[in-house]
Each structure stands twice: as structure tokens, then as C-alpha cells.
N, C-alpha and C. Protein backbone atom coordinates (compact mmCIF):
# COMPACT_ATOMS: atom_id res chain seq x y z
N UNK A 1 10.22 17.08 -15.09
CA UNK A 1 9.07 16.95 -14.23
C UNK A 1 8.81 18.26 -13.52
N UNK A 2 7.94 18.91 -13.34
CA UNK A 2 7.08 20.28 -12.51
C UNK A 2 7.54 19.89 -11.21
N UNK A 3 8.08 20.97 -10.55
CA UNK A 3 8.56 20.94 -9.47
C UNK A 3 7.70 20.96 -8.36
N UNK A 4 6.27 21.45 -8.70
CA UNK A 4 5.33 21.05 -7.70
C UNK A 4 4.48 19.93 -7.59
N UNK A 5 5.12 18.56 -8.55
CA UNK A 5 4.58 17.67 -8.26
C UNK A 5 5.72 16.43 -8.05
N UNK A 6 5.25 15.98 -6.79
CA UNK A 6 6.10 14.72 -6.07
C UNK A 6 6.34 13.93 -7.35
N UNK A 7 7.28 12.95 -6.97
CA UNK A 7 7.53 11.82 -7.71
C UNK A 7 6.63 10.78 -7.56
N UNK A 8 5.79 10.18 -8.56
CA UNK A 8 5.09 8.82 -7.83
C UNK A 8 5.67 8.10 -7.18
N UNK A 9 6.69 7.45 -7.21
CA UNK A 9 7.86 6.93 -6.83
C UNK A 9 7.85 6.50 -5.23
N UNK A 10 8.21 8.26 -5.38
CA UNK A 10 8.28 8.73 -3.86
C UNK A 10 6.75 8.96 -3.08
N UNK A 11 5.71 8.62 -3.44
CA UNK A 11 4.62 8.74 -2.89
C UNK A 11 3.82 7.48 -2.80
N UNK A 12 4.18 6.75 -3.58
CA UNK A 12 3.75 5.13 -3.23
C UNK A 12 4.91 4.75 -1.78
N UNK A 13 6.13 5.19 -2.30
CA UNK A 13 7.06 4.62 -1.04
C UNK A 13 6.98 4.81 0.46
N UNK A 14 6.52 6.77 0.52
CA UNK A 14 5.30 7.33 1.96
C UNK A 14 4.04 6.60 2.05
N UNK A 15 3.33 6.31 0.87
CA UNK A 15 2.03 5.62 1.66
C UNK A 15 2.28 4.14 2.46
N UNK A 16 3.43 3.59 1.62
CA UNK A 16 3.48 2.30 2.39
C UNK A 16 4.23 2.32 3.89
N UNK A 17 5.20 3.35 3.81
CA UNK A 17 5.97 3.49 4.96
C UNK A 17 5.03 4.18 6.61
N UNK A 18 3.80 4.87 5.28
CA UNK A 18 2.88 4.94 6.55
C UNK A 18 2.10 4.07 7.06
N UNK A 19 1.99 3.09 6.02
CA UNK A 19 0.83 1.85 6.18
C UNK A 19 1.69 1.28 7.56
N UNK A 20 3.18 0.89 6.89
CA UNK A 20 3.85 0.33 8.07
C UNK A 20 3.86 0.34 9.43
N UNK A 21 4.19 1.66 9.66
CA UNK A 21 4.45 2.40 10.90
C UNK A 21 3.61 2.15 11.53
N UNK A 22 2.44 2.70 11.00
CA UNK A 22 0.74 2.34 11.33
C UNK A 22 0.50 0.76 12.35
N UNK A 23 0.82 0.31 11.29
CA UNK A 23 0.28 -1.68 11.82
C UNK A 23 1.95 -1.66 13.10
N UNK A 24 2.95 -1.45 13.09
CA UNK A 24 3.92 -1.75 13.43
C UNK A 24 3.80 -0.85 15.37
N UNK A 25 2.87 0.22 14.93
CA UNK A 25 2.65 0.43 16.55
C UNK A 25 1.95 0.26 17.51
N UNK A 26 0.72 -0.34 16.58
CA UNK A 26 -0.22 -0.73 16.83
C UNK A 26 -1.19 0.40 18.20
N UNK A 27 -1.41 -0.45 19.22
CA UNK A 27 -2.02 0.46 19.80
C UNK A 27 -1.51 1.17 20.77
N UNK A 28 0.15 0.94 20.62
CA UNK A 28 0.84 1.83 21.49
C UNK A 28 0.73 3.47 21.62
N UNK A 29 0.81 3.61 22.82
CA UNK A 29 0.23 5.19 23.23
C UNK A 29 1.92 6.10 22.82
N UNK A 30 2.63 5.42 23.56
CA UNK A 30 4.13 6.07 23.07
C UNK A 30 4.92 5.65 22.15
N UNK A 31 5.05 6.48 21.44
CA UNK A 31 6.29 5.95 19.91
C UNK A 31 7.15 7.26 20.16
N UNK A 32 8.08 6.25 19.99
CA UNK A 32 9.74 6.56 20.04
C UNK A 32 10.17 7.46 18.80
N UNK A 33 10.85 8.25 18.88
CA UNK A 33 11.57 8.95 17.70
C UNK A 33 12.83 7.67 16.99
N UNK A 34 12.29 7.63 15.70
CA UNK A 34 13.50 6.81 14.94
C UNK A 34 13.88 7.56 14.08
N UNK A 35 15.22 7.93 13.37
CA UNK A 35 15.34 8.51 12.11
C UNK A 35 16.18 6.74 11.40
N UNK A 36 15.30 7.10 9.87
CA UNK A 36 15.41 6.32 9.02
C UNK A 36 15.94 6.42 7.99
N UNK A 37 16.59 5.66 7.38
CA UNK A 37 17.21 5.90 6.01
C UNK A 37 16.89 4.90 4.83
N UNK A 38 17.04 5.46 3.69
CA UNK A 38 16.53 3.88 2.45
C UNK A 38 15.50 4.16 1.65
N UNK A 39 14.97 3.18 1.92
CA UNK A 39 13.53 3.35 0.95
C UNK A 39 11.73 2.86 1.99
N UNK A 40 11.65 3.63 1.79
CA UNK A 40 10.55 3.88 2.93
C UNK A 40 9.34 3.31 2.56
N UNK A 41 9.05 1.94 3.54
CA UNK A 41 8.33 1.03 3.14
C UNK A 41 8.80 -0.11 2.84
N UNK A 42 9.79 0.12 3.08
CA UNK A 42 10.46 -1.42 2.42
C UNK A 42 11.07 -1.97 3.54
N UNK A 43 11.54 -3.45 3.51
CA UNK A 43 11.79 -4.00 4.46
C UNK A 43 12.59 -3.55 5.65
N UNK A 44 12.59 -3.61 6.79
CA UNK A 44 13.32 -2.80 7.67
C UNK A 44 14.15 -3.87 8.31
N UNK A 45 15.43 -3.27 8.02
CA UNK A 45 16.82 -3.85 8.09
C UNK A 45 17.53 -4.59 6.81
N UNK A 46 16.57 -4.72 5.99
CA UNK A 46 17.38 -4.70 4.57
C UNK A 46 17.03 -3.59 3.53
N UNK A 47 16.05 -3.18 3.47
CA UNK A 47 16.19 -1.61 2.49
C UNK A 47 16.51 -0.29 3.40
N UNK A 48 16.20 -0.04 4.56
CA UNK A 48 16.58 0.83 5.50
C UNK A 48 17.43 0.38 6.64
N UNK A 49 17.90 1.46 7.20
CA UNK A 49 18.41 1.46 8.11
C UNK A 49 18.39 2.68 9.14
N UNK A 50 18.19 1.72 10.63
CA UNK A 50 17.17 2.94 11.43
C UNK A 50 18.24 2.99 13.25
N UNK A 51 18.06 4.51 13.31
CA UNK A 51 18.64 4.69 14.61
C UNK A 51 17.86 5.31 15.66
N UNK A 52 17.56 4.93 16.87
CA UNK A 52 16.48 5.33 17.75
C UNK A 52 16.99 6.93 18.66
N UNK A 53 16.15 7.87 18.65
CA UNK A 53 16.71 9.04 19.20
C UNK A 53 16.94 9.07 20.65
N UNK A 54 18.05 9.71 20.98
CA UNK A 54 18.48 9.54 22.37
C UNK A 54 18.83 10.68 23.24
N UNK A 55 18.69 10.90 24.59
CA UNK A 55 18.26 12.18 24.66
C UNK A 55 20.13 12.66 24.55
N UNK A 56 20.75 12.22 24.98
CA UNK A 56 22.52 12.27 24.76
C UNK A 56 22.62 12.61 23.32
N UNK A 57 21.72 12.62 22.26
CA UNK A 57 22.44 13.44 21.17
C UNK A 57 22.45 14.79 20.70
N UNK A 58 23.79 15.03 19.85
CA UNK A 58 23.78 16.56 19.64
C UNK A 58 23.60 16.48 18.23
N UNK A 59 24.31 17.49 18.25
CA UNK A 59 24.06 18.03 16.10
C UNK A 59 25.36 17.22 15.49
N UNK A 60 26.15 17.21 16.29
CA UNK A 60 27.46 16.77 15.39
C UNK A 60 27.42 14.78 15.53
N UNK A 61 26.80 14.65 16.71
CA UNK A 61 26.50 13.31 16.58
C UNK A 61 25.75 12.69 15.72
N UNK A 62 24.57 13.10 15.39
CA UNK A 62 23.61 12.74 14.87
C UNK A 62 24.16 12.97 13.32
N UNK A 63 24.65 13.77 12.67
CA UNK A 63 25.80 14.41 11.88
C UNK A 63 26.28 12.81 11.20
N UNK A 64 26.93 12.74 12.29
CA UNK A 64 27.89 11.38 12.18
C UNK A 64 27.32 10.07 11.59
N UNK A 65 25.80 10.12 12.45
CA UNK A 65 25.29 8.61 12.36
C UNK A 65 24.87 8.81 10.99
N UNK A 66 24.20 9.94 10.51
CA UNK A 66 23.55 10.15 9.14
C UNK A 66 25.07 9.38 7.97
N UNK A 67 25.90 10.07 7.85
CA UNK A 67 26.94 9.81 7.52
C UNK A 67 27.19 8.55 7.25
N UNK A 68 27.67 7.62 8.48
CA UNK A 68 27.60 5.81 8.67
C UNK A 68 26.45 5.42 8.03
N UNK A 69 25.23 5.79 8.07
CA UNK A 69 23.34 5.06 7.45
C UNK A 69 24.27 5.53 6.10
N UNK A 70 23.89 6.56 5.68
CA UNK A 70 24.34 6.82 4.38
C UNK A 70 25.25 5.56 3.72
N UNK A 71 26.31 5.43 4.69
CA UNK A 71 27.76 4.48 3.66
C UNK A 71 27.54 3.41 3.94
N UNK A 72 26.27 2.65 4.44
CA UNK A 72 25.95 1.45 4.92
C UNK A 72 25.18 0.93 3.55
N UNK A 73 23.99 2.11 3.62
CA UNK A 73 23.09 2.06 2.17
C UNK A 73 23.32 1.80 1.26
N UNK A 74 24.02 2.58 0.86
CA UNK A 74 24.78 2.96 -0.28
C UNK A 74 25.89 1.60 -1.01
N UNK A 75 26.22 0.77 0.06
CA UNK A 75 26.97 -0.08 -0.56
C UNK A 75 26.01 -1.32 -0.18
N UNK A 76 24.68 -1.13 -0.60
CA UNK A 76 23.76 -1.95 -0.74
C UNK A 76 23.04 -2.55 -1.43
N UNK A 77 22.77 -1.20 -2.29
CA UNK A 77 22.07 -1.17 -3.90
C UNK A 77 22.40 0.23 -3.80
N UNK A 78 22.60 0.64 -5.34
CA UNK A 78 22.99 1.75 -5.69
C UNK A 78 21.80 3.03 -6.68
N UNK A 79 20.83 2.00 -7.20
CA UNK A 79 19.78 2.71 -7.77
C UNK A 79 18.86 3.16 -7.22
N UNK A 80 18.41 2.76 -6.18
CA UNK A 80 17.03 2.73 -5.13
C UNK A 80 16.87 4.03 -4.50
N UNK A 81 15.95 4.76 -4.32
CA UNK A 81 15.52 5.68 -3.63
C UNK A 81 15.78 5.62 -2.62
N UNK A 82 16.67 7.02 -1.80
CA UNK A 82 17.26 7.17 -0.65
C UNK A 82 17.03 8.49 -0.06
N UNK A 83 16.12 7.72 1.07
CA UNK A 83 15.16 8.89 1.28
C UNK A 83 15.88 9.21 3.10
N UNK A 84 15.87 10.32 3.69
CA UNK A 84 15.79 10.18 5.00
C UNK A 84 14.21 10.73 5.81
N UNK A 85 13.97 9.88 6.80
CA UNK A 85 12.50 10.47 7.39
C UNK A 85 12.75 9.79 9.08
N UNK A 86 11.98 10.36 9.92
CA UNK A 86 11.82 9.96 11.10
C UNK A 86 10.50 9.81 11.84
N UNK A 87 10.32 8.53 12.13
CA UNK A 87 8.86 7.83 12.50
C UNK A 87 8.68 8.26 13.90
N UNK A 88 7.87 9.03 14.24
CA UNK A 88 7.45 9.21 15.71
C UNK A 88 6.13 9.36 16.01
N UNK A 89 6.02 9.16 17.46
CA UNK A 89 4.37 9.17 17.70
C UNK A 89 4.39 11.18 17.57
N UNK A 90 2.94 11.64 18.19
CA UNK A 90 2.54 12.78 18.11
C UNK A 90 1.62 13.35 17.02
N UNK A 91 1.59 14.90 17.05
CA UNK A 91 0.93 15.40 15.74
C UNK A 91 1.94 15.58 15.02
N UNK A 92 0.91 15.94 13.04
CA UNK A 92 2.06 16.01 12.17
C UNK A 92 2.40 17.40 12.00
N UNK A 93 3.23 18.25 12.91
CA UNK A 93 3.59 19.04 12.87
C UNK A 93 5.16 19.13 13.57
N UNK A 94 5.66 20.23 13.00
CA UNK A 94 7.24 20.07 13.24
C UNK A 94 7.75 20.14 14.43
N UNK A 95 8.60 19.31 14.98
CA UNK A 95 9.01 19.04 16.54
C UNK A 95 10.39 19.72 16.38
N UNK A 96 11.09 19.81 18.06
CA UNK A 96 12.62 20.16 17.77
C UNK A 96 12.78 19.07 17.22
N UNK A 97 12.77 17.46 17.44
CA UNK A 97 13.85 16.21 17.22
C UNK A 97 13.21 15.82 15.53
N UNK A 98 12.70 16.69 14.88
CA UNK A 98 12.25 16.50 13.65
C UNK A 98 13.86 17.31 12.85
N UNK A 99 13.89 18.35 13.53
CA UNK A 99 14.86 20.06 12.71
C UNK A 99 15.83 19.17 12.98
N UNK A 100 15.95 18.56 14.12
CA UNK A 100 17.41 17.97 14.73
C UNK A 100 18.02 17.05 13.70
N UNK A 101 17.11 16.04 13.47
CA UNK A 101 17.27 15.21 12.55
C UNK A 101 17.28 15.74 10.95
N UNK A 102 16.27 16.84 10.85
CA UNK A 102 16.40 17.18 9.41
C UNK A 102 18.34 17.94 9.01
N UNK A 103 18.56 18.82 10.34
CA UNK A 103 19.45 19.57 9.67
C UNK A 103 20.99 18.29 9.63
N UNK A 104 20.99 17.29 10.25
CA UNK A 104 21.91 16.33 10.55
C UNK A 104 21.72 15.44 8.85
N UNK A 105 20.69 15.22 8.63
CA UNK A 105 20.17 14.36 7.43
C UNK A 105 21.19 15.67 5.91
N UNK A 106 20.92 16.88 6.16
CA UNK A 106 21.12 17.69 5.07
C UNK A 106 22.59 17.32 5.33
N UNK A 107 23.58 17.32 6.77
CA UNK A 107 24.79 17.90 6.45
C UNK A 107 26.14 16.15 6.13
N UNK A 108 24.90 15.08 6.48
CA UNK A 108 25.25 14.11 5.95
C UNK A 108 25.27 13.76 4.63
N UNK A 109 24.18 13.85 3.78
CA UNK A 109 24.44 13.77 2.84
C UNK A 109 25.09 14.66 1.95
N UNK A 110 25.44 16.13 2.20
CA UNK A 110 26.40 17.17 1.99
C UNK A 110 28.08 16.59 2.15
N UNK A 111 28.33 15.75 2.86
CA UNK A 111 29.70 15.34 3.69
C UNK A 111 29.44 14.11 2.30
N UNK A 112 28.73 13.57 1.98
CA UNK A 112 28.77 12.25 0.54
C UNK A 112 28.96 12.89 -0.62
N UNK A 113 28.33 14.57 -0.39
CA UNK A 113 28.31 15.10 -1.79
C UNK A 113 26.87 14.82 -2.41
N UNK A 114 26.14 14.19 -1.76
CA UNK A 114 24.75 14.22 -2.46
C UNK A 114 23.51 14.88 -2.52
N UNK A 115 22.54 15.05 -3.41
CA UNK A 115 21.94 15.89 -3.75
C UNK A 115 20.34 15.45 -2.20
N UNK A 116 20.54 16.63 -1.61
CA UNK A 116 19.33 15.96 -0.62
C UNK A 116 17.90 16.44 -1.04
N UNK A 117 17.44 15.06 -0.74
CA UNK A 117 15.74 15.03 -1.01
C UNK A 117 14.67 15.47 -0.55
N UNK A 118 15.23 15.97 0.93
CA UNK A 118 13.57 16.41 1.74
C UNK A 118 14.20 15.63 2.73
N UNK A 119 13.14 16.35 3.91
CA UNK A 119 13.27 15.49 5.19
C UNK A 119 12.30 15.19 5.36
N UNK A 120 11.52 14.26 5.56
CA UNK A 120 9.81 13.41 5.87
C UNK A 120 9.92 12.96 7.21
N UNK A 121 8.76 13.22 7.81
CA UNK A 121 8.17 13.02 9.17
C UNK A 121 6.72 12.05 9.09
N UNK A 122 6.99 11.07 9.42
CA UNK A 122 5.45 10.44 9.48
C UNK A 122 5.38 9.97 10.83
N UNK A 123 3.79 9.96 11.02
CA UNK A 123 3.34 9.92 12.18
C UNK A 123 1.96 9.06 12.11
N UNK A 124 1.26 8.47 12.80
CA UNK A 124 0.01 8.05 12.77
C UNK A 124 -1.11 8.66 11.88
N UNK A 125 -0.66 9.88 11.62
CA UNK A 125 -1.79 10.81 11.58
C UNK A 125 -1.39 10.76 9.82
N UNK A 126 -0.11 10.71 9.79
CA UNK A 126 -0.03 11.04 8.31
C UNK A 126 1.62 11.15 7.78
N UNK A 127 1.63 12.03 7.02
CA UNK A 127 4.03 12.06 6.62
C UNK A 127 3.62 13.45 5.67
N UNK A 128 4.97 14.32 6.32
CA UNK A 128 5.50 15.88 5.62
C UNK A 128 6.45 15.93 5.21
N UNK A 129 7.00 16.74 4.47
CA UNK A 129 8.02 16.96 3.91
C UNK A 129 8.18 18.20 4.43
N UNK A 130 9.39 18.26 5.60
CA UNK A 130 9.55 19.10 6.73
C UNK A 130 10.41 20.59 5.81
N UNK A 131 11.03 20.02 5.08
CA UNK A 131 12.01 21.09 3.73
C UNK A 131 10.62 22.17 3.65
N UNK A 132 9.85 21.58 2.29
CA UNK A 132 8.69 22.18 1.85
C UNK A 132 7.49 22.62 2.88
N UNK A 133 7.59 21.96 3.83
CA UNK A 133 6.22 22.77 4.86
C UNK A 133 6.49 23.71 5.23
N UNK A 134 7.57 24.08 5.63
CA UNK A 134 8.05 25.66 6.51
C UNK A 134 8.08 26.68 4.85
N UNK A 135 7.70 26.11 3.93
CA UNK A 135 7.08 27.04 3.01
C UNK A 135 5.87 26.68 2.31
N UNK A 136 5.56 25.89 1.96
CA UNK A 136 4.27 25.48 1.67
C UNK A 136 2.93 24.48 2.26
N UNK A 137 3.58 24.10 3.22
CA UNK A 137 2.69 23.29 4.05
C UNK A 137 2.21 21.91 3.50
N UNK A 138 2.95 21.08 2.82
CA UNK A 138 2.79 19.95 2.16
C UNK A 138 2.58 19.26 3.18
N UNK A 139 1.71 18.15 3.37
CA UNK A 139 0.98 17.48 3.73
C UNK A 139 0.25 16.22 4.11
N UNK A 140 0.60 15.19 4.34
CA UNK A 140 -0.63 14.21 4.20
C UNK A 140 -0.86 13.67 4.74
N UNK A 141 -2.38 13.76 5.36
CA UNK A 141 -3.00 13.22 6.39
C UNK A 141 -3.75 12.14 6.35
N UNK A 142 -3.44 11.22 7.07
CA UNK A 142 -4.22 9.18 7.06
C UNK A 142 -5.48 9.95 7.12
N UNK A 143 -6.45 8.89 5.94
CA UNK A 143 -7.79 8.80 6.19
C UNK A 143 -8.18 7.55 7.13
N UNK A 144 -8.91 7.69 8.00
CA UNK A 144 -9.67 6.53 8.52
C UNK A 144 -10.71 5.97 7.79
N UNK A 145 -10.58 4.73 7.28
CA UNK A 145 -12.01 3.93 6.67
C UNK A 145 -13.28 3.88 7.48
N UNK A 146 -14.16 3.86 6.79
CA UNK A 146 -15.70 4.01 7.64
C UNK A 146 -16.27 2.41 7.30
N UNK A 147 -16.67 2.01 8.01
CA UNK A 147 -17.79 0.50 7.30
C UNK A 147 -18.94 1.11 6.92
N UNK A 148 -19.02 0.30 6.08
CA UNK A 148 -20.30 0.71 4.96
C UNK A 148 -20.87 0.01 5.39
N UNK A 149 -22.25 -0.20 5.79
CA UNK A 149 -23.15 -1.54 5.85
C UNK A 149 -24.07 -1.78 4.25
């Protein structure tokens, strides 16, 4: 497969995980930082598993929890797409508690030995792939529907 094109896979699994997030915050003004693990879009608490950010964490903590999500998953189903991303309110652009989470996500699944996928950020607005933006600016931003009369 061309390395500059996503997996469908993995891009049906972001649109739904954005659909989610979306309906799931509804019209709340503040959303919480979660980092997530699993398959994105899929049921939450049986295909993922999610930890809420706290201002008490560091690098080696967060380190840790990636680690535990990981060996939780993993002895769950073994074929399924295992993605890490973190749902927060804001714009879709890169935060510290995005890097925080991304570089914790890389050194967890490094500590399993596994091959890491990207770090994804979705937000109201849309979901990045935080790896590839700080070089290419990958992208994708929610359309709003219009009524047609």
C-alpha cells in the first residue's frame, strides 16, 4: 500500500469515532482531555479503553497507563486495530496534553515491542494524525450539513 494513503480501515474507524465524540458532548462548552486506546468508534468500554487527563500527570506516569491500556486490549481480541488518540474539546491543532500523550503512547507501545501507528487527536472540529502533521499537516475537518429546502 502507498504510504501516502491512509488505510480505509483506519478512516472509517476516525469518522465514526468522530461521529461519536460529536453526539457524546453534545452541547457541552468544556471537554475534558481523554486519551484512548482500541478501535476508535467502537464501543466504549468494550473495544477501547479510556483514561481521563489529570493535571498530577507526568511523562513516566502516563508512560505507565499507556502500558496497562495496551495489556488490557490486547488480551481482548488480538486482530483488531489498535489505535491510540485523545478526545478533547478545543481547536484541531497541537496542544502540550496532545505531545504529552503522544510521546507516552510511542514509549508504551515501544515497552510491548510494537509497531506504533500515529497519534490522533479529534476534536469537534475534526481528528489529526499528530506523527504526520508536524510534517505534513494531515487533516480532517467536520463538515457541517446545510438544509436544503
Amino acid at each position: 500500500m502507498d504510504d501516502h494513503r491512509p488505510d480505509p480501515r483506519l478512516l472509517s474507524a476516525l469518522r465514526a469515532e468522530l461521529a461519536a465524540f460529536v453526539n457524546a458532548a453534545g452541547a457541552r462548552r468544556v471537554l475534558p482531555a481523554v486519551f484512548r486506546l482500541g478501535l476508535p468508534g467502537g464501543h466504549r468500554g468494550r473495544d477501547q479503553v479510556a483514561v481521563p487527563e489529570e493535571s498530577g500527570f507526568d511523562s513516566g506516569l502516563r508512560a505507565d497507563l499507556v502500558e496497562r491500556c495496551l495489556e488490557e486490549v490486547m488480551t481482548r481480541d488480538e486482530g483488531r486495530l489498535l489505535l491510540p488518540w485523545l478526545t478533547r474539546g478545543g481547536d484541531l491543532v497541537a496542544h502540550d496534553v496532545d505531545v504529552a500523550w503522544a510521546a507516552a503512547a510511542r514509549e508504551g507501545f515501544g515497552r510491548h515491542g510494537l509497531a506504533f501507528p500515529g497519534f490522533y487527536v479529534v476534536t469537534r472540529r475534526g481528528w489529526m494524525n499528530l506523527e504526520s502533521s508536524l510534517v505534513t499537516a494531515e487533516r480532517v475537518r467536520r463538515r457541517r450539513r446545510t438544509a436544503r429546502g
